[in-house]
Amino acid sequence: MTVNGWAQIALYSALIVALTRPLGGYLTRVMQGERTFLTPVLRPLERAVYAVCGVDERAEQGWAGYAVGMLAFKAACFLALYLLLRVQDLLPFNPAGQAAVGPDLAYNTAVSFLTNTNWQSYGGETTMSNLVQMAGLTVQNFLSAAAGIAIAVAFVRGFARRSASSIGNYWVDLTRLTLYVLLPVSILVALFFVWQGVPQTLGGFIDATTLQGAHQSIAIGPVASQEAIKMLGTNGGGFFNANSAHPFENPTALANLVQMLCIFSLGAALTNMFGRMVGQEKQGWAVFAAMGLLFLVGTAVLYNAESQANPALVAAGMDPAMGNMEGKEVRFGIAASALFATITTDASCGAVNAMHDSFMPLGGMVPMVNIMLGEIIYGGVGSGLYGFLLFAIIAVFVAGLMVGRTPEYLGKKIEAREVKMTMLAVLCLPLVILGFTALAVVLPVGTGALANAGPHGFSEALYAYTSAAGNNGSAFAGLSANVPFWNTTLGIAMMVGRFFVIIPALAIAGSLAAKKTVPASSGTFPTDGGLFAGLVIGVILIVGGLTFFPALALGPVVEHLAMHAGTLF
Amino acid sequence: MLTHIRPAVMMVVVMTVLTGLAYPLAMTGIAQALFPDQANGSLVIQGGHVVGSRLIGQDFTAAKYFHGRPSATSAPDPNDASKTVAAPYNAANSSGSNLGPTSKALVDRVSADIARLRADNPEAVRAVMPIPGDLVTASGSGLDPDISPAAALFQVPRIARVRGLPEAEVRALVERLAKGALFGLYGEPRVNVLALNLALDHAAGG
């Protein structure tokens, strides 16, 4: 670890703190339908969208209506993307002549992009036409991000409203988030990326003759426009197979910094929007602080692990000074690779600028743990906030049990219905992760896809289902997942991980919105301070630890011990 | 339920037009107007031919050129399309090795690369220069255009011998082309291999 490395991490953290309040204020105004500086330009477009779609923007929905709208929309997204993938060979903007995508991969990819997972069983430059990258994948990058934030906003309205029967209008939330937040920021970020060297062209390949006279075919395309929303919407699906490690996706250290800022900025700003909407910004900062602490601990562990050189390679004669450079790019080095890996798995982004499969055992464990904890550290856009607030509900419930009072959070009584729904959401993640991993490692069709032997191979399977269920999308990418067994089971894991959290969350929002607000008294547990933040962190770590420690012990922990004992597989 | 079908379908259509066609096509137009060099891949053109991209590494194997990092990219096997063969710096199929830290294949590959580096660079071995980590580890993309300054300096004596140049001159070239961190903070010390080799050829060609 170096002073420069820590300075990079410190500056990044300071920039996120600085962005949180202004962006949170803007999000609040947009989501409450207030006027912003973009209103004169975008309001006519917004009205046109409602007119074409037959949406009455003043009609609000109850939680069930909101949930059904979300599901109907996701079904339409699935059909549109699935169909586009299946017939891409017949459509224009296919300069590289990519073939139609097979049914299991098209299903997996469609589910993956509409659930904001962006797991990729394929390599982008060898599979997808420019039309699919733009009109299929980029569109879902926008819509799945907007959909995620919409759910978080609806959830916060549950706390903010009193004796209300509605939690917002799904179509209005979706439209406003896309038009006022995601699209304008993406335009700026995309142009910045082009300036830094990210291509933006409709061409497919460039033929070069290298200095040594060899032929090099260089894949290219409309990369920058997809790259911007890929990061901002915590989607993470790369234009190229190597994702943000590819020099065309992430050409410079400065581009890398902006990519990392994009991943966290909206998730962090949502904590501030939450505070503003419930009337006390401090409530938002307590959430922000708890997330921030978990982020810094993860970064420190990962950075420390990757700063060590692999002892087997040092024994073979390699200089240990640079640390573990396998799978990393020279322009990012250890610090910016470790920071990126922490951020991308704290959030549900899943973009990678270094190959997690080649991390040191404990270095590779940090991304896995981040996802297993529920990606509640700023998190995916929207899903991070509602995921964290579910843990906050458990925390106040536990605190209530300790002192024998009915738990309250932000003046709302937390009762049996809320706690049951929360547990349903919290338990679905371990069920699919551990269940499918167990299945994959006993079936030949499962183990046949593993690239590495020994405990690292087990980690590849565990990481895959963790990433899918957590809607992350990063991978221990040696896994050859593009076979029907993996495509199918991963697709199921992605859907369960998305919708079995969203639907209970909306149900909680509906039931909280209907409640009266209890005035705070001397017996109320304060939820805007360090005690609360510490208690939520404790709950998150205990739930995650009890559930996943045995599986982690079989993978990264055993591998760490084996590596230091000099065992190779 | 039925009331949701029209907005669900129409929203997909409208948003596809807005974010899937209008947005990327507008970005393409603006990018091509403002930053045509970057937007088309930062290409290096010599004598009317594209010799590569400044951002994409190339497979340098000749002794007279600086070598880049090992690359784990592959290409379809011409004899059997269901298999792949090693094809370093295949810019049509980016990939890392994805070998884990306890992989025997990784240790074997690195050991072989270290032996080859020592055989190719006897001067560096005599000067007891350590084997730089980045020169024996595969990059994440398989297309890393850069190496560390240490990895370039390790190769300086070989280049000087093969090209018949004074070592100091080659070393000065590396130092001139090496880049540090932006604002002294962001980015690692590095040097672009294609830029180094273009400069060497340029010097040789007069």
Short mmCIF file of C-alpha atoms in Angstrom, two decimals, chain A residues 37-327:
data_model
loop_
_atom_site.label_atom_id
_atom_site.label_comp_id
_atom_site.label_asym_id
_atom_site.label_seq_id
_atom_site.Cartn_x
_atom_site.Cartn_y
_atom_site.Cartn_z
CA PHE A 37 -33.59 24.26 -14.27
CA LEU A 38 -34.28 21.63 -16.93
CA THR A 39 -38.07 21.97 -16.73
CA PRO A 40 -38.43 24.49 -19.58
CA VAL A 41 -36.65 22.10 -21.96
CA LEU A 42 -37.93 18.76 -20.76
CA ARG A 43 -41.48 19.42 -19.61
CA PRO A 44 -42.94 19.39 -23.17
CA LEU A 45 -41.15 16.11 -23.87
CA GLU A 46 -42.39 14.66 -20.58
CA ARG A 47 -45.99 15.59 -21.46
CA ALA A 48 -45.61 14.04 -24.90
CA VAL A 49 -44.43 10.76 -23.32
CA TYR A 50 -47.52 10.66 -21.07
CA ALA A 51 -49.81 11.43 -24.01
CA VAL A 52 -48.36 8.66 -26.18
CA CYS A 53 -48.39 6.14 -23.32
CA GLY A 54 -51.87 7.06 -22.10
CA VAL A 55 -50.65 7.99 -18.60
CA ASP A 56 -52.64 10.33 -16.35
CA GLU A 57 -49.84 11.94 -14.37
CA ARG A 58 -52.12 13.05 -11.55
CA ALA A 59 -53.50 9.55 -10.87
CA GLU A 60 -51.53 7.86 -8.09
CA GLN A 61 -51.32 4.13 -7.37
CA GLY A 62 -51.50 2.02 -4.23
CA TRP A 63 -48.63 -0.44 -3.61
CA ALA A 64 -50.32 -3.26 -5.49
CA GLY A 65 -51.03 -1.08 -8.53
CA TYR A 66 -47.46 0.19 -8.46
CA ALA A 67 -46.15 -3.40 -8.29
CA VAL A 68 -48.39 -4.63 -11.11
CA GLY A 69 -47.32 -1.70 -13.30
CA MET A 70 -43.69 -2.57 -12.58
CA LEU A 71 -44.23 -6.24 -13.47
CA ALA A 72 -46.16 -5.43 -16.67
CA PHE A 73 -43.38 -3.08 -17.71
CA LYS A 74 -40.69 -5.68 -16.98
CA ALA A 75 -42.59 -8.25 -19.04
CA ALA A 76 -42.72 -5.82 -21.97
CA CYS A 77 -38.99 -5.08 -21.57
CA PHE A 78 -38.21 -8.80 -21.55
CA LEU A 79 -40.16 -9.50 -24.73
CA ALA A 80 -38.68 -6.53 -26.57
CA LEU A 81 -35.08 -7.38 -25.72
CA TYR A 82 -35.48 -11.14 -26.18
CA LEU A 83 -36.95 -10.63 -29.63
CA LEU A 84 -34.26 -8.14 -30.65
CA LEU A 85 -31.51 -10.57 -29.63
CA ARG A 86 -33.09 -13.47 -31.50
CA VAL A 87 -33.28 -11.61 -34.83
CA GLN A 88 -30.28 -9.27 -34.69
CA ASP A 89 -28.79 -10.92 -37.80
CA LEU A 90 -31.74 -9.68 -39.89
CA LEU A 91 -31.55 -6.07 -38.69
CA PRO A 92 -29.37 -3.07 -39.63
CA PHE A 93 -26.39 -1.63 -37.65
CA ASN A 94 -24.61 -4.98 -37.66
CA PRO A 95 -21.26 -4.13 -39.32
CA ALA A 96 -19.47 -7.15 -37.83
CA GLY A 97 -22.15 -9.55 -39.06
CA GLN A 98 -23.04 -11.03 -35.64
CA ALA A 99 -25.31 -14.08 -35.75
CA ALA A 100 -28.68 -14.36 -34.00
CA VAL A 101 -28.38 -15.06 -30.25
CA GLY A 102 -29.51 -18.54 -29.14
CA PRO A 103 -32.60 -18.98 -26.94
CA ASP A 104 -30.93 -19.71 -23.57
CA LEU A 105 -28.42 -16.88 -23.92
CA ALA A 106 -31.12 -14.47 -25.15
CA TYR A 107 -33.29 -15.37 -22.12
CA ASN A 108 -30.37 -14.99 -19.72
CA THR A 109 -29.29 -11.67 -21.25
CA ALA A 110 -32.80 -10.20 -21.34
CA VAL A 111 -33.43 -11.10 -17.68
CA SER A 112 -29.97 -9.87 -16.78
CA PHE A 113 -30.41 -6.41 -18.28
CA LEU A 114 -33.97 -5.78 -17.14
CA THR A 115 -33.11 -6.71 -13.54
CA ASN A 116 -30.19 -4.25 -13.54
CA THR A 117 -27.82 -7.21 -13.12
CA ASN A 118 -25.96 -7.11 -16.42
CA TRP A 119 -24.46 -10.53 -15.92
CA GLN A 120 -22.90 -11.38 -19.27
CA SER A 121 -22.54 -14.99 -20.32
CA TYR A 122 -21.18 -13.65 -23.61
CA GLY A 123 -18.37 -11.39 -24.80
CA GLY A 124 -19.85 -8.16 -26.21
CA GLU A 125 -17.55 -7.64 -29.18
CA THR A 126 -17.97 -11.24 -30.37
CA THR A 127 -21.76 -11.52 -29.91
CA MET A 128 -23.77 -8.29 -30.12
CA SER A 129 -24.56 -6.03 -33.08
CA ASN A 130 -24.40 -2.26 -32.68
CA LEU A 131 -28.21 -2.15 -32.89
CA VAL A 132 -28.53 -4.51 -29.91
CA GLN A 133 -25.91 -2.55 -27.95
CA MET A 134 -27.85 0.70 -28.53
CA ALA A 135 -31.55 -0.05 -28.91
CA GLY A 136 -31.52 -3.15 -26.69
CA LEU A 137 -28.86 -3.01 -24.00
CA THR A 138 -28.44 0.75 -23.60
CA VAL A 139 -32.23 1.17 -23.32
CA GLN A 140 -32.43 -1.42 -20.54
CA ASN A 141 -29.49 0.25 -18.82
CA PHE A 142 -31.62 3.38 -18.57
CA LEU A 143 -34.91 1.71 -17.75
CA SER A 144 -33.71 -0.80 -15.16
CA ALA A 145 -31.88 2.01 -13.36
CA ALA A 146 -34.92 4.29 -13.43
CA ALA A 147 -37.10 1.40 -12.28
CA GLY A 148 -34.80 0.70 -9.34
CA ILE A 149 -34.77 4.31 -8.20
CA ALA A 150 -38.56 4.49 -8.61
CA ILE A 151 -38.98 1.61 -6.15
CA ALA A 152 -36.72 3.37 -3.62
CA VAL A 153 -38.70 6.59 -3.98
CA ALA A 154 -41.98 4.73 -3.49
CA PHE A 155 -40.49 3.06 -0.41
CA VAL A 156 -39.42 6.39 1.07
CA ARG A 157 -42.90 7.79 0.40
CA GLY A 158 -44.16 5.02 2.67
CA PHE A 159 -42.28 6.68 5.53
CA ALA A 160 -42.96 10.24 4.44
CA ARG A 161 -46.73 9.97 3.98
CA ARG A 162 -49.40 9.69 6.67
CA SER A 163 -52.68 7.80 6.42
CA ALA A 164 -52.21 7.68 2.65
CA SER A 165 -53.56 5.08 0.24
CA SER A 166 -51.07 5.66 -2.58
CA ILE A 167 -47.28 5.62 -2.98
CA GLY A 168 -46.89 7.43 -6.32
CA ASN A 169 -47.37 6.77 -10.02
CA TYR A 170 -44.93 4.21 -11.45
CA TRP A 171 -45.03 5.61 -14.98
CA VAL A 172 -44.44 9.18 -13.85
CA ASP A 173 -41.55 8.17 -11.58
CA LEU A 174 -39.99 6.14 -14.38
CA THR A 175 -40.34 8.92 -16.94
CA ARG A 176 -39.10 11.74 -14.73
CA LEU A 177 -36.06 9.76 -13.56
CA THR A 178 -35.10 8.92 -17.13
CA LEU A 179 -35.66 12.37 -18.60
CA TYR A 180 -34.50 14.66 -15.79
CA VAL A 181 -31.74 12.61 -14.16
CA LEU A 182 -30.28 9.75 -16.17
CA LEU A 183 -30.36 11.18 -19.69
CA PRO A 184 -28.85 14.64 -19.03
CA VAL A 185 -26.04 13.28 -16.84
CA SER A 186 -25.33 10.49 -19.35
CA ILE A 187 -24.95 13.02 -22.16
CA LEU A 188 -22.29 14.94 -20.23
CA VAL A 189 -20.49 11.81 -19.06
CA ALA A 190 -20.53 10.21 -22.52
CA LEU A 191 -18.90 13.25 -24.11
CA PHE A 192 -16.33 13.36 -21.32
CA PHE A 193 -15.49 9.72 -21.99
CA VAL A 194 -15.06 10.36 -25.72
CA TRP A 195 -12.68 13.20 -24.91
CA GLN A 196 -10.70 10.76 -22.77
CA GLY A 197 -10.51 8.25 -25.65
CA VAL A 198 -13.64 6.09 -25.57
CA PRO A 199 -14.81 5.45 -29.16
CA GLN A 200 -18.24 6.53 -30.37
CA THR A 201 -18.84 5.41 -33.93
CA LEU A 202 -21.20 3.18 -35.84
CA GLY A 203 -18.31 1.21 -37.36
CA GLY A 204 -17.59 -2.37 -36.33
CA PHE A 205 -13.92 -3.25 -36.76
CA ILE A 206 -10.71 -1.48 -37.68
CA ASP A 207 -8.06 -3.39 -39.58
CA ALA A 208 -4.53 -2.48 -38.60
CA THR A 209 -1.14 -3.76 -39.73
CA THR A 210 1.10 -3.72 -36.68
CA LEU A 211 4.75 -2.57 -36.56
CA GLN A 212 5.77 -6.22 -36.82
CA GLY A 213 3.59 -6.67 -39.88
CA ALA A 214 0.85 -8.73 -38.24
CA HIS A 215 -2.83 -8.14 -38.85
CA GLN A 216 -4.79 -6.77 -35.88
CA SER A 217 -8.56 -6.47 -36.04
CA ILE A 218 -9.73 -3.90 -33.46
CA ALA A 219 -13.35 -4.02 -32.29
CA ILE A 220 -14.99 -0.61 -31.97
CA GLY A 221 -18.51 0.84 -31.88
CA PRO A 222 -20.85 3.23 -30.08
CA VAL A 223 -19.08 2.61 -26.76
CA ALA A 224 -19.19 5.95 -24.92
CA SER A 225 -22.98 6.37 -24.96
CA GLN A 226 -23.41 2.94 -23.37
CA GLU A 227 -20.48 3.37 -21.00
CA ALA A 228 -22.00 6.48 -19.38
CA ILE A 229 -25.32 4.90 -18.39
CA LYS A 230 -23.59 1.61 -17.60
CA MET A 231 -21.81 3.32 -14.71
CA LEU A 232 -24.40 5.92 -13.71
CA GLY A 233 -27.21 3.36 -13.55
CA THR A 234 -25.04 0.81 -11.68
CA ASN A 235 -25.68 -1.57 -14.55
CA GLY A 236 -22.16 -2.71 -15.30
CA GLY A 237 -22.63 -4.60 -18.55
CA GLY A 238 -19.60 -3.94 -20.73
CA PHE A 239 -19.56 -3.18 -24.44
CA PHE A 240 -16.49 -5.43 -24.60
CA ASN A 241 -15.76 -8.72 -22.87
CA ALA A 242 -13.09 -7.19 -20.63
CA ASN A 243 -15.53 -4.50 -19.45
CA SER A 244 -13.90 -1.43 -17.85
CA ALA A 245 -10.47 -3.08 -17.99
CA HIS A 246 -10.64 -2.62 -21.79
CA PRO A 247 -8.69 0.50 -22.81
CA PHE A 248 -11.57 1.55 -25.10
CA GLU A 249 -14.07 1.46 -22.22
CA ASN A 250 -11.79 3.02 -19.63
CA PRO A 251 -8.76 4.62 -21.28
CA THR A 252 -7.26 6.78 -18.52
CA ALA A 253 -6.95 7.12 -14.77
CA LEU A 254 -9.18 10.20 -14.94
CA ALA A 255 -11.88 8.33 -16.87
CA ASN A 256 -11.59 5.63 -14.23
CA LEU A 257 -12.17 8.18 -11.45
CA VAL A 258 -15.29 9.48 -13.20
CA GLN A 259 -16.54 5.92 -13.69
CA MET A 260 -16.19 5.27 -9.97
CA LEU A 261 -17.92 8.56 -9.12
CA CYS A 262 -20.81 7.65 -11.43
CA ILE A 263 -21.31 4.30 -9.67
CA PHE A 264 -21.76 5.76 -6.18
CA SER A 265 -23.14 9.23 -6.85
CA LEU A 266 -26.84 8.42 -7.26
CA GLY A 267 -26.86 5.78 -4.52
CA ALA A 268 -25.26 8.24 -2.10
CA ALA A 269 -27.57 11.07 -3.19
CA LEU A 270 -30.60 8.88 -2.54
CA THR A 271 -29.72 8.76 1.19
CA ASN A 272 -29.95 12.56 1.16
CA MET A 273 -33.23 12.47 -0.78
CA PHE A 274 -34.53 10.04 1.85
CA GLY A 275 -33.60 12.46 4.64
CA ARG A 276 -35.22 15.39 2.87
CA MET A 277 -38.42 13.52 2.05
CA VAL A 278 -38.93 12.38 5.65
CA GLY A 279 -38.22 15.91 6.80
CA GLN A 280 -34.88 15.41 8.58
CA GLU A 281 -31.73 15.40 6.51
CA LYS A 282 -29.87 13.99 9.52
CA GLN A 283 -31.74 10.70 9.07
CA GLY A 284 -30.19 10.47 5.62
CA TRP A 285 -26.70 11.23 6.89
CA ALA A 286 -26.96 8.46 9.52
CA VAL A 287 -27.65 6.01 6.68
CA PHE A 288 -24.84 7.56 4.63
CA ALA A 289 -22.38 7.20 7.52
CA ALA A 290 -23.20 3.55 8.18
CA MET A 291 -22.72 2.79 4.48
CA GLY A 292 -19.51 4.83 4.37
CA LEU A 293 -17.95 2.92 7.23
CA LEU A 294 -18.62 -0.44 5.58
CA PHE A 295 -17.22 0.93 2.32
CA LEU A 296 -13.94 2.05 3.92
CA VAL A 297 -13.42 -1.25 5.73
CA GLY A 298 -13.96 -3.22 2.52
CA THR A 299 -11.61 -0.95 0.58
CA ALA A 300 -8.85 -1.31 3.17
CA VAL A 301 -9.06 -5.12 3.27
CA LEU A 302 -9.13 -5.45 -0.52
CA TYR A 303 -6.33 -2.92 -1.07
CA ASN A 304 -4.16 -4.64 1.51
CA ALA A 305 -4.77 -8.09 -0.02
CA GLU A 306 -3.94 -7.01 -3.57
CA SER A 307 -0.83 -5.11 -2.51
CA GLN A 308 0.76 -8.45 -1.64
CA ALA A 309 2.43 -10.39 -4.41
CA ASN A 310 1.45 -14.01 -4.98
CA PRO A 311 4.03 -16.00 -2.94
CA ALA A 312 4.22 -18.74 -5.58
CA LEU A 313 5.20 -16.20 -8.23
CA VAL A 314 7.75 -14.56 -5.95
CA ALA A 315 9.27 -18.01 -5.39
CA ALA A 316 9.47 -18.37 -9.19
CA GLY A 317 11.58 -15.20 -9.34
CA MET A 318 9.12 -12.30 -9.79
CA ASP A 319 9.81 -8.98 -8.05
CA PRO A 320 7.08 -8.58 -5.36
CA ALA A 321 7.16 -4.74 -5.46
CA MET A 322 4.11 -4.23 -7.71
CA GLY A 323 1.77 -6.53 -5.79
CA ASN A 324 -0.72 -8.84 -7.51
CA MET A 325 -0.82 -7.54 -11.10
CA GLU A 326 -2.38 -10.63 -12.71
CA GLY A 327 -5.63 -9.44 -14.32
#
